[in-house]
Coordinates of C-alpha atoms in Angstrom, one line a residue:
X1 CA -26.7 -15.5 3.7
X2 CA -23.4 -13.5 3.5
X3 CA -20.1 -15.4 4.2
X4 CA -19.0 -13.2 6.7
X5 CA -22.1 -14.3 8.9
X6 CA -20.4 -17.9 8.4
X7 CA -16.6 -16.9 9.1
X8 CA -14.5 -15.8 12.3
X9 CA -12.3 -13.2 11.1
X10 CA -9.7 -11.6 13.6
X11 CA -7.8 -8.7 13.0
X12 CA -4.6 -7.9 14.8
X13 CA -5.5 -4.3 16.6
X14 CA -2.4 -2.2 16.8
X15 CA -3.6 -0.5 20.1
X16 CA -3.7 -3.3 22.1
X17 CA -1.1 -5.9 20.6
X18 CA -3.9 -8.6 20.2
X19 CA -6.0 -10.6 17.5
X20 CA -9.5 -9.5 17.8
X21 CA -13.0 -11.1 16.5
X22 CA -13.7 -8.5 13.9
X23 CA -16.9 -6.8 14.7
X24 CA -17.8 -4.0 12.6
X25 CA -19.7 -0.5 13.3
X26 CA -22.7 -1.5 11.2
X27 CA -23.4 -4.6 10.1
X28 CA -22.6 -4.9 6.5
X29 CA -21.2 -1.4 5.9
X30 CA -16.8 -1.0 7.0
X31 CA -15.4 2.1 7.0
X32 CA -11.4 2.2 5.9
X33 CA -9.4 4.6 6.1
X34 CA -5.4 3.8 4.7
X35 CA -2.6 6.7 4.9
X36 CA -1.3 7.1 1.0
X37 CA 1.6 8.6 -0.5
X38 CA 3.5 11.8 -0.6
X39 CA 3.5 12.6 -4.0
X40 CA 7.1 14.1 -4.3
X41 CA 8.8 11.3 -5.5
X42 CA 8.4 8.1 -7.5
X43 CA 6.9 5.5 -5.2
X44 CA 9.4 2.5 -3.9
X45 CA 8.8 -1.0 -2.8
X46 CA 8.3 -0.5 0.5
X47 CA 5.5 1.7 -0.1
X48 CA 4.0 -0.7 -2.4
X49 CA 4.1 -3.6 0.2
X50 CA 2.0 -1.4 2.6
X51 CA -0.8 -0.7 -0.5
X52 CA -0.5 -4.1 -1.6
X53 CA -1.5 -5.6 1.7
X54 CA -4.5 -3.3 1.9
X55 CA -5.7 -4.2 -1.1
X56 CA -5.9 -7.5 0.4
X57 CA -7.6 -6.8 3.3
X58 CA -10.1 -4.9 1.0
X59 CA -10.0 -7.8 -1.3
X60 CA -11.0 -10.4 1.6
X61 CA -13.8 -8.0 3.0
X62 CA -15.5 -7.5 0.0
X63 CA -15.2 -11.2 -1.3
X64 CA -17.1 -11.9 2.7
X65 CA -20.0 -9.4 1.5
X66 CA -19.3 -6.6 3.1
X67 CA -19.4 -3.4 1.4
X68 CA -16.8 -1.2 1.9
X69 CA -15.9 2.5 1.8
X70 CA -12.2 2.8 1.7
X71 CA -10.8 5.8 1.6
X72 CA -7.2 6.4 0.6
X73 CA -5.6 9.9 0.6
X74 CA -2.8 11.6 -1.1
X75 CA -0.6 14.2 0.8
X76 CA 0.3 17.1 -1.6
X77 CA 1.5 19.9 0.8
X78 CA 2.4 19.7 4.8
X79 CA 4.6 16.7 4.9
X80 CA 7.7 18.3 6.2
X81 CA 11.2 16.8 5.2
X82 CA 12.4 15.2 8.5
X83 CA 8.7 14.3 9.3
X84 CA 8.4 16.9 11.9
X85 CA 7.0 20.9 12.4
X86 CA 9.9 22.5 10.7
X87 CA 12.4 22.6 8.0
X88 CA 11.1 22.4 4.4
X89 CA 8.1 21.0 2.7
X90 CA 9.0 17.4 0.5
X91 CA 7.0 18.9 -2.3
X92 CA 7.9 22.5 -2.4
X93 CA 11.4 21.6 -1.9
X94 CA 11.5 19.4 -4.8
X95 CA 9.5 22.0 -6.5
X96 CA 12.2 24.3 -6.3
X97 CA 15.3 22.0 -7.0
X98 CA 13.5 20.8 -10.2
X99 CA 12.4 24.7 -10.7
X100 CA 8.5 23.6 -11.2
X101 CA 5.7 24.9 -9.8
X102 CA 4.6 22.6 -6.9
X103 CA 1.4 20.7 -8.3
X104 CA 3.2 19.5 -11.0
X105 CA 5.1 17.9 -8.9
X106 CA 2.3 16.5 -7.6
X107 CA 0.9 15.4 -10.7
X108 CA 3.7 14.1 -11.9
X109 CA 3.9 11.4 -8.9
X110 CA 0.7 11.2 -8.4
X111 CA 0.6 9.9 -12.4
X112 CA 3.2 7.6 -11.5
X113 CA 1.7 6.3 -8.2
X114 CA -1.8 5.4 -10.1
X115 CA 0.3 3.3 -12.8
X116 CA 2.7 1.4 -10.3
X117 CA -0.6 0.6 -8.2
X118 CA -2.7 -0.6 -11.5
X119 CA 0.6 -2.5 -12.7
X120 CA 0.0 -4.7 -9.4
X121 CA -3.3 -4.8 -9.3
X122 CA -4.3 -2.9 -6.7
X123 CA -8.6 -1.9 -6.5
X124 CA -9.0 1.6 -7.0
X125 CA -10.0 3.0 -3.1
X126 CA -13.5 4.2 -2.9
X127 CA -12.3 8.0 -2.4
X128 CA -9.0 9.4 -3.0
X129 CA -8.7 13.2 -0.9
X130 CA -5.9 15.4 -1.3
X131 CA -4.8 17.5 1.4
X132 CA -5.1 20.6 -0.4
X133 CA -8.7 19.9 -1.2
X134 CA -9.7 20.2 2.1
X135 CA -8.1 22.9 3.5
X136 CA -11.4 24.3 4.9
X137 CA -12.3 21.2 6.5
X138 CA -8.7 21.0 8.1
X139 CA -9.3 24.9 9.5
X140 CA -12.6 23.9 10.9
X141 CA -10.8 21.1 12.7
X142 CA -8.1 23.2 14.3
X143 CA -10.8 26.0 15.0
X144 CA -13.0 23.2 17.1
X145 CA -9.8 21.7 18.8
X146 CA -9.0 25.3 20.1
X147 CA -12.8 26.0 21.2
X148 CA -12.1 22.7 23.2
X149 CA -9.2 24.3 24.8
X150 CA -6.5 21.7 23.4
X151 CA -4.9 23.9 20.7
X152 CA -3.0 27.2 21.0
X153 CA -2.1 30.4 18.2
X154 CA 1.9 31.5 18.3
X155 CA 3.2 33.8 16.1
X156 CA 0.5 32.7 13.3
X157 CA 0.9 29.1 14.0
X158 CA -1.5 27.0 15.5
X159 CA 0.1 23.9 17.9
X160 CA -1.8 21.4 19.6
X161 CA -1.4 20.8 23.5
X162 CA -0.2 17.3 24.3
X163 CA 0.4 17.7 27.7
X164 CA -2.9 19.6 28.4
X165 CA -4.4 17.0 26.3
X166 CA -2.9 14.0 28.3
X167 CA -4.4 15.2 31.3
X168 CA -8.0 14.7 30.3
X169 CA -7.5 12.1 27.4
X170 CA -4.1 9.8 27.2
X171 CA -1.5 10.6 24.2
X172 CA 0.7 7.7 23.8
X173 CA -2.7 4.7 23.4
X174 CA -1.5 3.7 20.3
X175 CA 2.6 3.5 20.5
X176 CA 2.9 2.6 24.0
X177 CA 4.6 5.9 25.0
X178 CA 4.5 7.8 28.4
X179 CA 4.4 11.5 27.4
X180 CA 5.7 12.5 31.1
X181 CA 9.4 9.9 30.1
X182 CA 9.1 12.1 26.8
X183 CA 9.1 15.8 29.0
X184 CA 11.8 14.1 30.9
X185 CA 14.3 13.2 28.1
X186 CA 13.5 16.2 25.8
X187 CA 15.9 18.7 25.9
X188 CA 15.0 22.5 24.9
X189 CA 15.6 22.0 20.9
X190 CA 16.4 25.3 18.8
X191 CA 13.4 26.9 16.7
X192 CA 10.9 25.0 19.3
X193 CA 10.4 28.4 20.5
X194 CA 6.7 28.9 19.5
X195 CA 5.5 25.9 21.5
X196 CA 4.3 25.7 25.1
X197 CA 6.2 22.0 25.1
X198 CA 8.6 20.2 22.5
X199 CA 6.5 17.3 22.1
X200 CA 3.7 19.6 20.7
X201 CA 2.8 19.4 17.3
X202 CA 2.0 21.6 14.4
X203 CA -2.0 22.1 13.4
X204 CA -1.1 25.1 11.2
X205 CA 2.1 26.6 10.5
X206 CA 2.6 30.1 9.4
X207 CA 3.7 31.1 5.3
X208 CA 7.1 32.5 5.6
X209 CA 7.3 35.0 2.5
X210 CA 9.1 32.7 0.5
X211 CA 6.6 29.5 0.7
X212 CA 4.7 28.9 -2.3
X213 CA 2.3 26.7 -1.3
X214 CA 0.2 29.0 1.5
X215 CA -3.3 29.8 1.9
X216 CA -5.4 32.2 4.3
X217 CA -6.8 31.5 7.4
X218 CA -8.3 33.1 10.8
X219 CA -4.5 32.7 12.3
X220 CA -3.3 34.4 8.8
X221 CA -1.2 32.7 5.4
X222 CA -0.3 29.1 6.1
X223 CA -0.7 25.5 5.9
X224 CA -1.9 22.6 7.5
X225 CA 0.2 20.2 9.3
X226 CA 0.3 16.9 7.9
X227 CA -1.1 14.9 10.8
X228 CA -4.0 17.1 10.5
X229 CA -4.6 16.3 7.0
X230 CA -5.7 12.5 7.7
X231 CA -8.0 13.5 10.5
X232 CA -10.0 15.8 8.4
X233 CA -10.1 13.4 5.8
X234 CA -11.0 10.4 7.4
X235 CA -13.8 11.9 9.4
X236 CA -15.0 13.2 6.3
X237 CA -15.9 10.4 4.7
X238 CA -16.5 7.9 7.4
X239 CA -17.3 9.9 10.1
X240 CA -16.2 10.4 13.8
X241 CA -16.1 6.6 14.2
X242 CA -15.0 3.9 12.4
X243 CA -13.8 0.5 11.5
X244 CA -10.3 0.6 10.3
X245 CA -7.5 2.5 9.9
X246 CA -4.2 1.4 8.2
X247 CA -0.4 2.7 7.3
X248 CA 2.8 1.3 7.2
X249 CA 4.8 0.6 10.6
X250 CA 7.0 4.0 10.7
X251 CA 3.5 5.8 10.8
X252 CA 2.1 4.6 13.9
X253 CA 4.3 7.1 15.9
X254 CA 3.9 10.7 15.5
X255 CA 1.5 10.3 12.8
X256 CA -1.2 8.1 14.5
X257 CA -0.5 8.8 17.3
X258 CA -1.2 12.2 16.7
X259 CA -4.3 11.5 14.6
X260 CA -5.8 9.8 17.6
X261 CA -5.1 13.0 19.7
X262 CA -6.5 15.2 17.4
X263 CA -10.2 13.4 16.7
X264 CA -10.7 13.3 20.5
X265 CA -9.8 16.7 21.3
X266 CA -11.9 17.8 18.3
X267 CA -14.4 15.0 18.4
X268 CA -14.5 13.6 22.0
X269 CA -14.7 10.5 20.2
X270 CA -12.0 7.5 19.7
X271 CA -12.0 7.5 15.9
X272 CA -11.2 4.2 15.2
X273 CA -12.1 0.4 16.0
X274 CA -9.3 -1.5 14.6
X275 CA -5.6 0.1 13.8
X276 CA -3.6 -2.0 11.3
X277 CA 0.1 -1.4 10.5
X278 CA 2.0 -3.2 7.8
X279 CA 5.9 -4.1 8.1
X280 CA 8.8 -3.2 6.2
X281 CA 10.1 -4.3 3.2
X282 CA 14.6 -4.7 3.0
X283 CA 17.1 -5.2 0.4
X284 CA 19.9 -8.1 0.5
X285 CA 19.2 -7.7 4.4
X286 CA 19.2 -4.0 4.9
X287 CA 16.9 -0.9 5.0
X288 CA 15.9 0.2 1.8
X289 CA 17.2 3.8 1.4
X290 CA 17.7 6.1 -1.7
X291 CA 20.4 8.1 0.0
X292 CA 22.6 4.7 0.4
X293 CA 21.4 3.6 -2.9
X294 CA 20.0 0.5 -1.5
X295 CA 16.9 0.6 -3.1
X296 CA 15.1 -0.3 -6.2
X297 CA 12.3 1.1 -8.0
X298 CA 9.3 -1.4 -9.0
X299 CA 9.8 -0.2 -12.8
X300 CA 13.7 -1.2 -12.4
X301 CA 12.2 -4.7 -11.4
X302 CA 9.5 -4.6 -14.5
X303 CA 12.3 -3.9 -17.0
X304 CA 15.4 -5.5 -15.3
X305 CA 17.1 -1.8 -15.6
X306 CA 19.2 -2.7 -11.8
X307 CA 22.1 -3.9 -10.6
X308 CA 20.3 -6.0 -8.3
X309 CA 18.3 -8.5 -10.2
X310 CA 19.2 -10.8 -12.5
X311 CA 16.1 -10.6 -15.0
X312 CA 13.0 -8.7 -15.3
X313 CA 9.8 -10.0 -12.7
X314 CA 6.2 -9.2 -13.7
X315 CA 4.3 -7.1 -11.7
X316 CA 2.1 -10.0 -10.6
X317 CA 5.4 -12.3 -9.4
X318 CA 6.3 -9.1 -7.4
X319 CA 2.9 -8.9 -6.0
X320 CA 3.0 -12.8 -5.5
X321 CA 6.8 -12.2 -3.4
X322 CA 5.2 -9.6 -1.3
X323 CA 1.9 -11.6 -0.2
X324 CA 4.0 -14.6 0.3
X325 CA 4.8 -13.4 3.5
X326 CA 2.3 -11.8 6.5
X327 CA 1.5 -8.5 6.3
X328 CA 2.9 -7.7 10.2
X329 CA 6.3 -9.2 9.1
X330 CA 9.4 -7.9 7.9
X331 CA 10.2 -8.6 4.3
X332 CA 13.5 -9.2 2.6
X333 CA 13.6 -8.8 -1.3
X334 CA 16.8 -10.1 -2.8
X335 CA 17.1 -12.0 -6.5
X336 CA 17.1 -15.3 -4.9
X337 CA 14.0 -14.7 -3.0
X338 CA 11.8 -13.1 -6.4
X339 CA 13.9 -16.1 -8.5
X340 CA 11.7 -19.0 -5.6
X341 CA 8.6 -16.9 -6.2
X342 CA 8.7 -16.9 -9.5
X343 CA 9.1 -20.9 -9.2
X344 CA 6.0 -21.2 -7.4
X345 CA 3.9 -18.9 -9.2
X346 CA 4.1 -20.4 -12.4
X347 CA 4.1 -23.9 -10.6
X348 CA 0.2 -22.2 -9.5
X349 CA -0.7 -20.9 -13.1
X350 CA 0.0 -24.2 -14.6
X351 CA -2.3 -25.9 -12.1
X352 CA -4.9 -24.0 -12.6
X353 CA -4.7 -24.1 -16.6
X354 CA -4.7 -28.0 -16.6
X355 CA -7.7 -27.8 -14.3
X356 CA -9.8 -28.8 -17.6
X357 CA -7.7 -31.4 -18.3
X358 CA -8.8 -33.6 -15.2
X359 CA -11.0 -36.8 -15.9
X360 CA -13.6 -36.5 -13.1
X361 CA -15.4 -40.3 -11.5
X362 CA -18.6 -40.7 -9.8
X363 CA -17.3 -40.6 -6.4
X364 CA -14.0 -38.4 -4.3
X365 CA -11.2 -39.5 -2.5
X366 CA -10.5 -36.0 -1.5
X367 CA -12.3 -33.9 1.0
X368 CA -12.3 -31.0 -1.1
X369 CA -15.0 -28.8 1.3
X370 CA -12.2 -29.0 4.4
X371 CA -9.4 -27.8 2.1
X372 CA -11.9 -25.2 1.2
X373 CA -12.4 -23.9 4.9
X374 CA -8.6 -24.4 5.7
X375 CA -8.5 -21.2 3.0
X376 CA -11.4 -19.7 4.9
X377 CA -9.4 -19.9 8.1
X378 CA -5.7 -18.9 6.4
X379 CA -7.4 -15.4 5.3
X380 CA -9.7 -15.5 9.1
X381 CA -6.8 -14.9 11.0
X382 CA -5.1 -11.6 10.4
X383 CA -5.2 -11.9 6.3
X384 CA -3.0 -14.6 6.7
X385 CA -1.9 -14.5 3.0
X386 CA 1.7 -16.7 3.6
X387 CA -0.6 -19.6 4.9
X388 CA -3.4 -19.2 2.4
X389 CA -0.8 -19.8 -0.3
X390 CA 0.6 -22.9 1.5
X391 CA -3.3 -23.4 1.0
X392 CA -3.3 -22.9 -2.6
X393 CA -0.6 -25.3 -3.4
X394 CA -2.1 -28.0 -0.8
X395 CA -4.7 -27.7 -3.8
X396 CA -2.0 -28.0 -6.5
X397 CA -0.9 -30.9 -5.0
X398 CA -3.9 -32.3 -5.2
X399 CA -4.6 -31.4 -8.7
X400 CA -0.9 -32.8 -9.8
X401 CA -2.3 -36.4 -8.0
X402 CA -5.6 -36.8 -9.7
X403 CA -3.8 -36.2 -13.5
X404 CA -1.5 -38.9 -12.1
X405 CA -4.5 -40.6 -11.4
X406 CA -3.2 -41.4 -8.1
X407 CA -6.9 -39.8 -6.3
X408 CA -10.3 -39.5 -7.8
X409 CA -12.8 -36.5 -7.7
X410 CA -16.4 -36.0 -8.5
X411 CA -17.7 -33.6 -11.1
X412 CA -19.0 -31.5 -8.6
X413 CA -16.1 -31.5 -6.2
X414 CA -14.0 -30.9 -9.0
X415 CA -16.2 -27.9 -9.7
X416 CA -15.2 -26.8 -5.6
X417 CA -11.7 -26.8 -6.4
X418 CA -11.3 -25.2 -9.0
X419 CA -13.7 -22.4 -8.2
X420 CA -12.3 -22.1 -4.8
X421 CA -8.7 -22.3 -6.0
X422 CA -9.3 -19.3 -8.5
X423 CA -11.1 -17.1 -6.4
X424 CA -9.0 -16.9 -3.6
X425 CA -5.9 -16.7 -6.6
X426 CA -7.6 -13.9 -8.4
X427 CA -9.9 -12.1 -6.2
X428 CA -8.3 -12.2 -2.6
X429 CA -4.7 -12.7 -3.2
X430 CA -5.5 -10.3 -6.6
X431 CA -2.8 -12.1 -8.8
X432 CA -3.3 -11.8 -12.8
X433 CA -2.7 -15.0 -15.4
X434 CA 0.4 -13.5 -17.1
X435 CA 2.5 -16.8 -18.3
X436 CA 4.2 -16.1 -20.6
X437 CA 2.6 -17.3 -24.2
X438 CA -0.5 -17.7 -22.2
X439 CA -2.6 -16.4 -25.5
X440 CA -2.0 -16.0 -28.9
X441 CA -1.6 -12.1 -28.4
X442 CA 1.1 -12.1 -26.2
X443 CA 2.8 -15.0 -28.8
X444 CA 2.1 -12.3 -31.2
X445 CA 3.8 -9.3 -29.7
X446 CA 7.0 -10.8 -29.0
X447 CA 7.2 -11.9 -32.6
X448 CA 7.0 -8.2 -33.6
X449 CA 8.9 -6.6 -31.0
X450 CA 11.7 -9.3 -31.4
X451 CA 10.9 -8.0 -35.4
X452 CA 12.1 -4.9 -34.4
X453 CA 14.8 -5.9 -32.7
X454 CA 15.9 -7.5 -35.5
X455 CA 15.8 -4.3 -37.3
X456 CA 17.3 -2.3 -34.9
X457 CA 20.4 -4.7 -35.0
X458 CA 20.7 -4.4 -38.2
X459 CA 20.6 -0.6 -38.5
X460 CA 23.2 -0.4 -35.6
X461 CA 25.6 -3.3 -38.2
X462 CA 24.6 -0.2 -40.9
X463 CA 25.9 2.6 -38.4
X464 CA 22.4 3.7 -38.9
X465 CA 22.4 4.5 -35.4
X466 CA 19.7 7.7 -35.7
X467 CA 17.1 4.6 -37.2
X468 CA 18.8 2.4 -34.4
X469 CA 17.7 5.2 -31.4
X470 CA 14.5 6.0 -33.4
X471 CA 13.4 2.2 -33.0
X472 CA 14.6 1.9 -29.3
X473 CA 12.7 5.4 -28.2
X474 CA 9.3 4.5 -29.7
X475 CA 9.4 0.7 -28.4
X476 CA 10.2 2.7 -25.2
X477 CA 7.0 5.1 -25.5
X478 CA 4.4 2.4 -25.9
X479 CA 5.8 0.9 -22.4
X480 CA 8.3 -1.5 -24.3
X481 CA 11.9 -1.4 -22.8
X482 CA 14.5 -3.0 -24.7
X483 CA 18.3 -3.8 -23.0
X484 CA 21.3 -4.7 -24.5
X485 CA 23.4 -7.5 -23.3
X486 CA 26.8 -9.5 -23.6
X487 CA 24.1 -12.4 -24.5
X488 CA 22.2 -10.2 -26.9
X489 CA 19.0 -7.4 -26.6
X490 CA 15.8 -8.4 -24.6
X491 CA 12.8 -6.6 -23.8
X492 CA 10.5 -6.1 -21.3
X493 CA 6.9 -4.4 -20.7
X494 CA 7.0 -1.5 -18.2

């Protein structure tokens, strides 16, 4: 028998504001589908958040015995700068400030992305598309859109009909809008031209002569729209109908709201079961923003390299601060808040390495199985990660009283807790063991890098500084960052 045929999970479904008993398309197969990044820029915090969360939910699904197909693309051409139909592509346009071609832009963020996400721990998705590898599927899309009489050529662009659409279908399900207030309150925009109505959107847009990225098509040279991208994608790989679909909070209007539109009018089918949407992460109590320079990178948090923090956090202590609060809610990341969740995280890892260290008697005065299910039920409604954790050090507490000998626990319930405790630490909530001096390896490294510090010091004493820079660049190449200090030099692993 599975565990999810013994547990109630309910998702909170975006499209009608309510918790809903999960109940997926086929039995033990899901379908997933989770928006992923633009790859024209390193990837911040707040995108994180949204991947770490999914990981979660694909975390708890497969730890219930359900096998999952989760797709998660990457958009590498269409994502226009303010979000919309015109202006300038985010990766050509840093493709020609940084005068590269524009896919190695894309592999250059794309690089970075995979790291930051296997720093936290993230599960690779089942299947990573990229918009530009389905371009063909994408033109098919738009070709069976038009065919259904949604979709319209101007000028060698191709824009999809929302009011035509709304009149058979309804546009605004998903964000709660009423397309005849939008008419009302739209005023005729410049370069809206092309379109029948301002609120429609770009399925294709046409080359102009100095776009790089382009590619041909029946309308002519051009590129997909961005919404388009994820509804090719999705159906793809999990078909006209599936279980879930996820992205952070700013997504669910245009961009899903738009996907919706687009896989009935091509489909005639709702695509998806379940829509998820994560919060947003702020900073010190305000939206994160590079152009304010309220922002931080999660390598300036892995090395300490910010004005923000007061030390360096590990990956997993970030990953811990970000699942200590639900998914839906907004976040705020400030020193004081990763400081407490440090605190606590450690507080866990000792726990669980003393585990062995507990003298077990023949009968319990704990009811380990209910603490179990309290877990169960934490994670069964909405991935309730916060109150899982409150879960998790429910079981500390208990561990803390049986070394004080204060309770008693039988071999076998003793066996409960600490496989219970682990798996939900290490395979749901996806945190890693990283104390430091845990093994004799880590012991090790610092005793070589602090070698070399050591060195270094002395070489800069020496006004050696070309040895001094040497030693500092080639810590920094094997992922070792090393800052200097009023206090002294420390180092951290990035």
């Amino acid at each position: 028998m599975h565990l999810y045929q013994e547990q109630q999970l309910k998702i909170y479904n975006s499209l009608n504001g309510d918790k809903e008993l999960f109940k997926p398309i086929h039995e033990v197969s899901i379908g997933m589908y989770v928006c992923g990044p633009t790859v024209y820029s390193n990837v911040h915090l707040g995108n994180c958040r949204t991947f770490i969360s999914f990981d979660l939910v694909y975390r708890y699904l497969k730890h219930l015995g359900y096998k999952v197909r989760y797709v998660r693309n990457i958009t590498d051409v269409g994502h226009m700068v303010d979000d919309g139909d015109d202006g300038e592509d985010k990766i050509a346009k840093k493709a020609r400030l940084e005068k590269l071609e524009p896919m190695e832009v894309v592999q250059q963020y794309s690089i970075d992305f995979h790291q930051i996400m296997e720093l936290f721990n993230t599960l690779p998705p089942s299947i990573e598309p990229t918009a530009t590898g389905h371009i063909i599927e994408q033109i098919e899309t738009i070709k069976a859109i038009i065919d259904n009489g949604y979709a319209y050529e101007s000028e060698g662009s191709v824009y999809f009909d929302v009011v035509k659409f709304n009149k058979d279908h309804k546009y605004g399900k998903l964000s709660g809008r009423d397309i005849e207030e939008m008419i009302a309150n739209t005023r005729d925009l410049a370069g809206q031209t092309e379109k029948r109505n301002p609120q429609d959107f770009a399925l294709w847009k046409k080359a102009e002569p100095q776009h790089i990225m382009r590619w041909p098509s029946p309308w002519g040279d051009g590129f997909p729209g961005w919404h388009l991208e994820c509804t090719s994608m999705s159906t793809k790989y999990l078909g006209n109908h599936f279980d879930i679909h996820g992205g952070g909070m700013d997504l669910k209007f245009p961009h899903h709201e738009c996907e919706i539109a687009q896989n009935e009018a091509s489909t005639g089918q709702t695509p998806v079961n379940y829509w998820m949407h994560a919060n947003m992460l702020t900073l010190n109590g305000k939206k994160m923003s590079k152009s304010t320079g309220n922002n931080i990178l999660p390598r300036e948090i892995f090395s300490g390299n910010n004005t923000i923090l007061s030390k360096p956090f590990s990956p997993t202590v970030t990953r811990f601060f970000i699942l200590q609060a639900h998914y839906r809610s907004i976040l705020d990341f400030s020193n004081d808040a990763i400081e407490a969740a440090e605190k606590g995280f450690n507080r866990l890892m000792e726990a669980i390495d003393s585990l062995d260290t507990i003298k077990t008697q023949e009968k319990s005065s704990l009811d380990i199985t209910a603490w179990k299910q309290l877990c169960y039920d934490a994670m069964n409604d909405d991935f309730n990660s916060p109150i899982l954790i409150a879960q998790l050090f429910e079981g500390v507490r208990f561990i803390n009283l049986l070394k004080d000998g204060k309770e008693t626990i039988t071999a076998k319930d003793l066996e409960l807790l600490s496989k219970t405790l682990k798996e939900f630490t290490f395979d749901v909530l996806g945190l890693k063991n990283d104390l430091a001096g845990n093994d004799s390896t880590s012991d090790k490294l610092e005793g070589l890098v602090n070698m070399l510090i050591g060195m270094r010091n002395e070489a800069r004493a020496n006004k050696d500084y070309a040895l001094s820079d040497q030693i500092r660049d080639q810590l920094k190449e094997l992922g070792i960052e090393i800052k200097d200090s009023k206090e002294g030099t420390t180092f951290s692993i990035v």
